[in-house]
Amino acid sequence: MFPNTFLWGGATAANQIEGAYLEDGKGLSIQDVMPHGIKTPRTAEPTEDNLKLVGIDFYHRYEEDIKLLAGMGFKVFRLSIAWSRIFPKGDEEQPNEAGLAFYDKVFDTCKKYGIEPLVTLSHYETPLYLAEHYDGWKNRKLIDFYARYVTTVFNRYKGKVKYWLTFNEINSILNSPFMSGGINTSMEELSQSDLYQAIHHELVASALATKIGHEIDPEFKIGCMILSMPIYPLSCDPKDVIKAMEEDHKNSMFTDIHVRGYYPGYMKRYLKENSIEIEFAEGDAEILKNTVDFISFSYYVSVCATADPEKNIRGEGNLLGGVPNPYLKASEWGWQIDPRGLRYICNMLWDKYQKPLFVVENGLGAVDQLVEDGKGSYTVHDDYRIDYLREHLKQLEEAIDDGVEVMGYTAWGCIDLVSASTAEMKKRYGFVYVDRNNDGTGSLKRYKKDSFYWYKKVIETNGEVM
Ligand code: BGP
């Protein structure tokens, strides 16, 4: 049974919804030069085929959009602040007031509808200037710039925002150093030592943000955000089991450090055996001890791991990926669907850390068909999305019944948005359809899908009717 305090809602990110990429003093972010997500190299300048430059125009339509979300009874709305609206280049001394004012209006609108904002401080949208002039998180100076940015927004939105996430899917930097860490050096040229140094800087920055946040307002609840992905052994061969464990360590070190405040032993071994050296500045070990209040994570897929090089063939999937599971079906984008994996990961995280969990991303990216609803408007009959969400929510409820403490659930892309990995509109997640197409055409009008009414009922009954 879902607890009465359960926070039901949906999730978005600034670069995927806002548009207005140069309005009111905003600087460019790395997303403005990533027209096709992670599949193609970045461009020198923003190009017209980059759908994120307009997004779904949330910047101008936030009132209408938040009202729509409130129509489903949302208790929480996850969104991110675009760092480049607040510090257009990233290294300025003073923030951009117009950028700050925009989020005041957004949070006030949330408040008007009784919706709690859940704010990601950095969601794949590092200011481009920091990528080009500092090589992103490879550079230690980013810690100071980030600290200035978070101090500014914590002070400004204190009293309006209580729940914060430091970095979206922080472990995705392992495979997407530009999108996740603003690192301009190409992946091929990036050494493992530089990659892990960048990771260290982000981990220190994350802990520092937690410290600063708690000092500014002890009521703040600050969480880490991890791309979660159960890694099953492909067979019961103990070699596969160990391989799965080792693969999992690469991700779980991020949670370990956020929750326990120090590098785990297996990581020290991994770094040593791979001749990776991380430079700890004085005070880093102390800062890392500022641990999070809760663990948030995205959940879309599970994968397998094998020690057999012939079978070790990576399939499609989210940013990290792995060997496909022969027992599971996949979405149209090749992401394998595994509702039970959600119960499993919740139990694993809870058993290990005993920290409250928050599922801040989960959902099905699919092609939708807008059809006449017989009442003079349009809708989408998205029973496939309802099925996906229902199955995952049932497993989440199982986890809660297992004794796991879960704070809430925010369905990803609650209103259609530009996808992250492929930067297209066609891959839709929302309860609300947005009339915009891959070629940039469309009226941007919003339409409620069948899932809108379904989710409304789920929230209304606190998960009793699914
Ligand atoms: C996560 C990101 C989101 C997001 C989602 C779905 O990795 O945090 O920003 O978009 O996955 O991925 P995609 O948009 O590629 O379908």
PDB file of C-alpha atoms in Angstrom, residues 51-162:
ATOM      1  CA  LEU A  51      14.441  21.041 -31.244  1.00  0.00           C
ATOM      2  CA  LYS A  52      15.524  22.089 -27.761  1.00  0.00           C
ATOM      3  CA  LEU A  53      15.935  25.712 -28.828  1.00  0.00           C
ATOM      4  CA  VAL A  54      12.139  25.926 -28.736  1.00  0.00           C
ATOM      5  CA  GLY A  55      11.468  22.848 -26.615  1.00  0.00           C
ATOM      6  CA  ILE A  56       7.760  22.745 -25.851  1.00  0.00           C
ATOM      7  CA  ASP A  57       7.906  26.468 -25.097  1.00  0.00           C
ATOM      8  CA  PHE A  58       7.417  25.900 -21.371  1.00  0.00           C
ATOM      9  CA  TYR A  59       9.195  29.210 -20.801  1.00  0.00           C
ATOM     10  CA  HIS A  60       6.104  31.008 -22.078  1.00  0.00           C
ATOM     11  CA  ARG A  61       3.469  28.407 -21.270  1.00  0.00           C
ATOM     12  CA  TYR A  62       4.440  27.317 -17.749  1.00  0.00           C
ATOM     13  CA  GLU A  63       1.171  28.581 -16.281  1.00  0.00           C
ATOM     14  CA  GLU A  64      -0.968  26.542 -18.641  1.00  0.00           C
ATOM     15  CA  ASP A  65       1.298  23.515 -18.202  1.00  0.00           C
ATOM     16  CA  ILE A  66       1.402  23.530 -14.415  1.00  0.00           C
ATOM     17  CA  LYS A  67      -2.368  23.948 -14.407  1.00  0.00           C
ATOM     18  CA  LEU A  68      -2.652  20.848 -16.591  1.00  0.00           C
ATOM     19  CA  LEU A  69      -0.434  18.871 -14.233  1.00  0.00           C
ATOM     20  CA  ALA A  70      -2.497  20.099 -11.302  1.00  0.00           C
ATOM     21  CA  GLY A  71      -5.509  18.746 -13.173  1.00  0.00           C
ATOM     22  CA  MET A  72      -4.121  15.254 -12.575  1.00  0.00           C
ATOM     23  CA  GLY A  73      -3.724  16.044  -8.882  1.00  0.00           C
ATOM     24  CA  PHE A  74       0.071  16.255  -8.954  1.00  0.00           C
ATOM     25  CA  LYS A  75       1.600  16.590  -5.511  1.00  0.00           C
ATOM     26  CA  VAL A  76       5.121  17.057  -6.825  1.00  0.00           C
ATOM     27  CA  PHE A  77       6.629  18.382 -10.048  1.00  0.00           C
ATOM     28  CA  ARG A  78      10.253  17.645 -10.841  1.00  0.00           C
ATOM     29  CA  LEU A  79      11.941  20.254 -12.982  1.00  0.00           C
ATOM     30  CA  SER A  80      15.444  21.594 -13.311  1.00  0.00           C
ATOM     31  CA  ILE A  81      16.899  25.055 -13.191  1.00  0.00           C
ATOM     32  CA  ALA A  82      18.916  25.914 -16.291  1.00  0.00           C
ATOM     33  CA  TRP A  83      22.262  26.939 -14.793  1.00  0.00           C
ATOM     34  CA  SER A  84      22.904  29.140 -17.845  1.00  0.00           C
ATOM     35  CA  ARG A  85      19.814  31.250 -17.059  1.00  0.00           C
ATOM     36  CA  ILE A  86      21.250  32.082 -13.658  1.00  0.00           C
ATOM     37  CA  PHE A  87      24.936  32.320 -14.611  1.00  0.00           C
ATOM     38  CA  PRO A  88      24.949  32.659 -18.422  1.00  0.00           C
ATOM     39  CA  LYS A  89      28.615  31.784 -18.784  1.00  0.00           C
ATOM     40  CA  GLY A  90      28.940  29.984 -15.500  1.00  0.00           C
ATOM     41  CA  ASP A  91      31.932  31.807 -14.046  1.00  0.00           C
ATOM     42  CA  GLU A  92      30.405  35.255 -13.370  1.00  0.00           C
ATOM     43  CA  GLU A  93      30.394  36.815  -9.927  1.00  0.00           C
ATOM     44  CA  GLN A  94      26.807  38.046 -10.150  1.00  0.00           C
ATOM     45  CA  PRO A  95      23.684  36.152 -11.231  1.00  0.00           C
ATOM     46  CA  ASN A  96      21.272  37.139 -13.970  1.00  0.00           C
ATOM     47  CA  GLU A  97      18.207  38.584 -12.219  1.00  0.00           C
ATOM     48  CA  ALA A  98      15.832  37.871 -15.121  1.00  0.00           C
ATOM     49  CA  GLY A  99      16.711  34.177 -14.946  1.00  0.00           C
ATOM     50  CA  LEU A 100      16.082  34.078 -11.213  1.00  0.00           C
ATOM     51  CA  ALA A 101      12.770  35.882 -11.669  1.00  0.00           C
ATOM     52  CA  PHE A 102      11.556  33.261 -14.132  1.00  0.00           C
ATOM     53  CA  TYR A 103      11.860  30.423 -11.613  1.00  0.00           C
ATOM     54  CA  ASP A 104      10.203  32.573  -8.953  1.00  0.00           C
ATOM     55  CA  LYS A 105       7.151  32.672 -11.194  1.00  0.00           C
ATOM     56  CA  VAL A 106       7.320  28.933 -11.848  1.00  0.00           C
ATOM     57  CA  PHE A 107       7.580  28.036  -8.151  1.00  0.00           C
ATOM     58  CA  ASP A 108       4.828  30.506  -7.244  1.00  0.00           C
ATOM     59  CA  THR A 109       2.585  28.847  -9.797  1.00  0.00           C
ATOM     60  CA  CYS A 110       3.374  25.425  -8.314  1.00  0.00           C
ATOM     61  CA  LYS A 111       2.469  26.787  -4.913  1.00  0.00           C
ATOM     62  CA  LYS A 112      -0.817  28.171  -6.206  1.00  0.00           C
ATOM     63  CA  TYR A 113      -1.806  24.606  -7.114  1.00  0.00           C
ATOM     64  CA  GLY A 114      -0.391  22.981  -3.993  1.00  0.00           C
ATOM     65  CA  ILE A 115       2.393  21.282  -5.947  1.00  0.00           C
ATOM     66  CA  GLU A 116       5.758  20.726  -4.298  1.00  0.00           C
ATOM     67  CA  PRO A 117       8.655  21.451  -6.666  1.00  0.00           C
ATOM     68  CA  LEU A 118      11.474  18.899  -6.789  1.00  0.00           C
ATOM     69  CA  VAL A 119      14.391  20.732  -8.310  1.00  0.00           C
ATOM     70  CA  THR A 120      17.401  19.276 -10.113  1.00  0.00           C
ATOM     71  CA  LEU A 121      20.284  21.711  -9.910  1.00  0.00           C
ATOM     72  CA  SER A 122      22.134  20.344 -12.908  1.00  0.00           C
ATOM     73  CA  HIS A 123      20.362  18.239 -15.516  1.00  0.00           C
ATOM     74  CA  TYR A 124      22.655  17.780 -18.536  1.00  0.00           C
ATOM     75  CA  GLU A 125      22.774  21.539 -19.127  1.00  0.00           C
ATOM     76  CA  THR A 126      26.198  22.818 -18.056  1.00  0.00           C
ATOM     77  CA  PRO A 127      26.811  26.342 -19.412  1.00  0.00           C
ATOM     78  CA  LEU A 128      28.596  25.917 -22.748  1.00  0.00           C
ATOM     79  CA  TYR A 129      31.226  28.457 -21.775  1.00  0.00           C
ATOM     80  CA  LEU A 130      32.350  26.202 -18.933  1.00  0.00           C
ATOM     81  CA  ALA A 131      32.679  23.296 -21.361  1.00  0.00           C
ATOM     82  CA  GLU A 132      34.664  25.310 -23.892  1.00  0.00           C
ATOM     83  CA  HIS A 133      36.875  27.341 -21.568  1.00  0.00           C
ATOM     84  CA  TYR A 134      37.359  24.971 -18.650  1.00  0.00           C
ATOM     85  CA  ASP A 135      36.673  21.543 -20.180  1.00  0.00           C
ATOM     86  CA  GLY A 136      33.734  21.110 -17.824  1.00  0.00           C
ATOM     87  CA  TRP A 137      34.032  19.029 -14.689  1.00  0.00           C
ATOM     88  CA  LYS A 138      37.552  17.954 -15.575  1.00  0.00           C
ATOM     89  CA  ASN A 139      38.490  21.311 -14.123  1.00  0.00           C
ATOM     90  CA  ARG A 140      38.411  21.739 -10.358  1.00  0.00           C
ATOM     91  CA  LYS A 141      37.280  25.349 -10.721  1.00  0.00           C
ATOM     92  CA  LEU A 142      33.828  24.032 -11.609  1.00  0.00           C
ATOM     93  CA  ILE A 143      33.353  23.165  -7.943  1.00  0.00           C
ATOM     94  CA  ASP A 144      33.524  26.868  -7.038  1.00  0.00           C
ATOM     95  CA  PHE A 145      31.262  27.956  -9.893  1.00  0.00           C
ATOM     96  CA  TYR A 146      28.704  25.317  -8.986  1.00  0.00           C
ATOM     97  CA  ALA A 147      28.916  26.263  -5.302  1.00  0.00           C
ATOM     98  CA  ARG A 148      28.212  29.895  -6.194  1.00  0.00           C
ATOM     99  CA  TYR A 149      25.293  28.862  -8.375  1.00  0.00           C
ATOM    100  CA  VAL A 150      23.696  26.585  -5.783  1.00  0.00           C
ATOM    101  CA  THR A 151      24.213  29.120  -2.989  1.00  0.00           C
ATOM    102  CA  THR A 152      22.409  31.691  -5.138  1.00  0.00           C
ATOM    103  CA  VAL A 153      19.407  29.514  -5.877  1.00  0.00           C
ATOM    104  CA  PHE A 154      19.191  28.016  -2.380  1.00  0.00           C
ATOM    105  CA  ASN A 155      19.043  31.515  -0.898  1.00  0.00           C
ATOM    106  CA  ARG A 156      16.629  32.780  -3.498  1.00  0.00           C
ATOM    107  CA  TYR A 157      14.116  29.909  -3.389  1.00  0.00           C
ATOM    108  CA  LYS A 158      14.316  29.060   0.296  1.00  0.00           C
ATOM    109  CA  GLY A 159      10.725  28.805   1.493  1.00  0.00           C
ATOM    110  CA  LYS A 160       9.524  27.942  -2.015  1.00  0.00           C
ATOM    111  CA  VAL A 161      11.513  24.783  -2.679  1.00  0.00           C
ATOM    112  CA  LYS A 162      12.251  22.066  -0.169  1.00  0.00           C
TER     113      LYS A 162
END
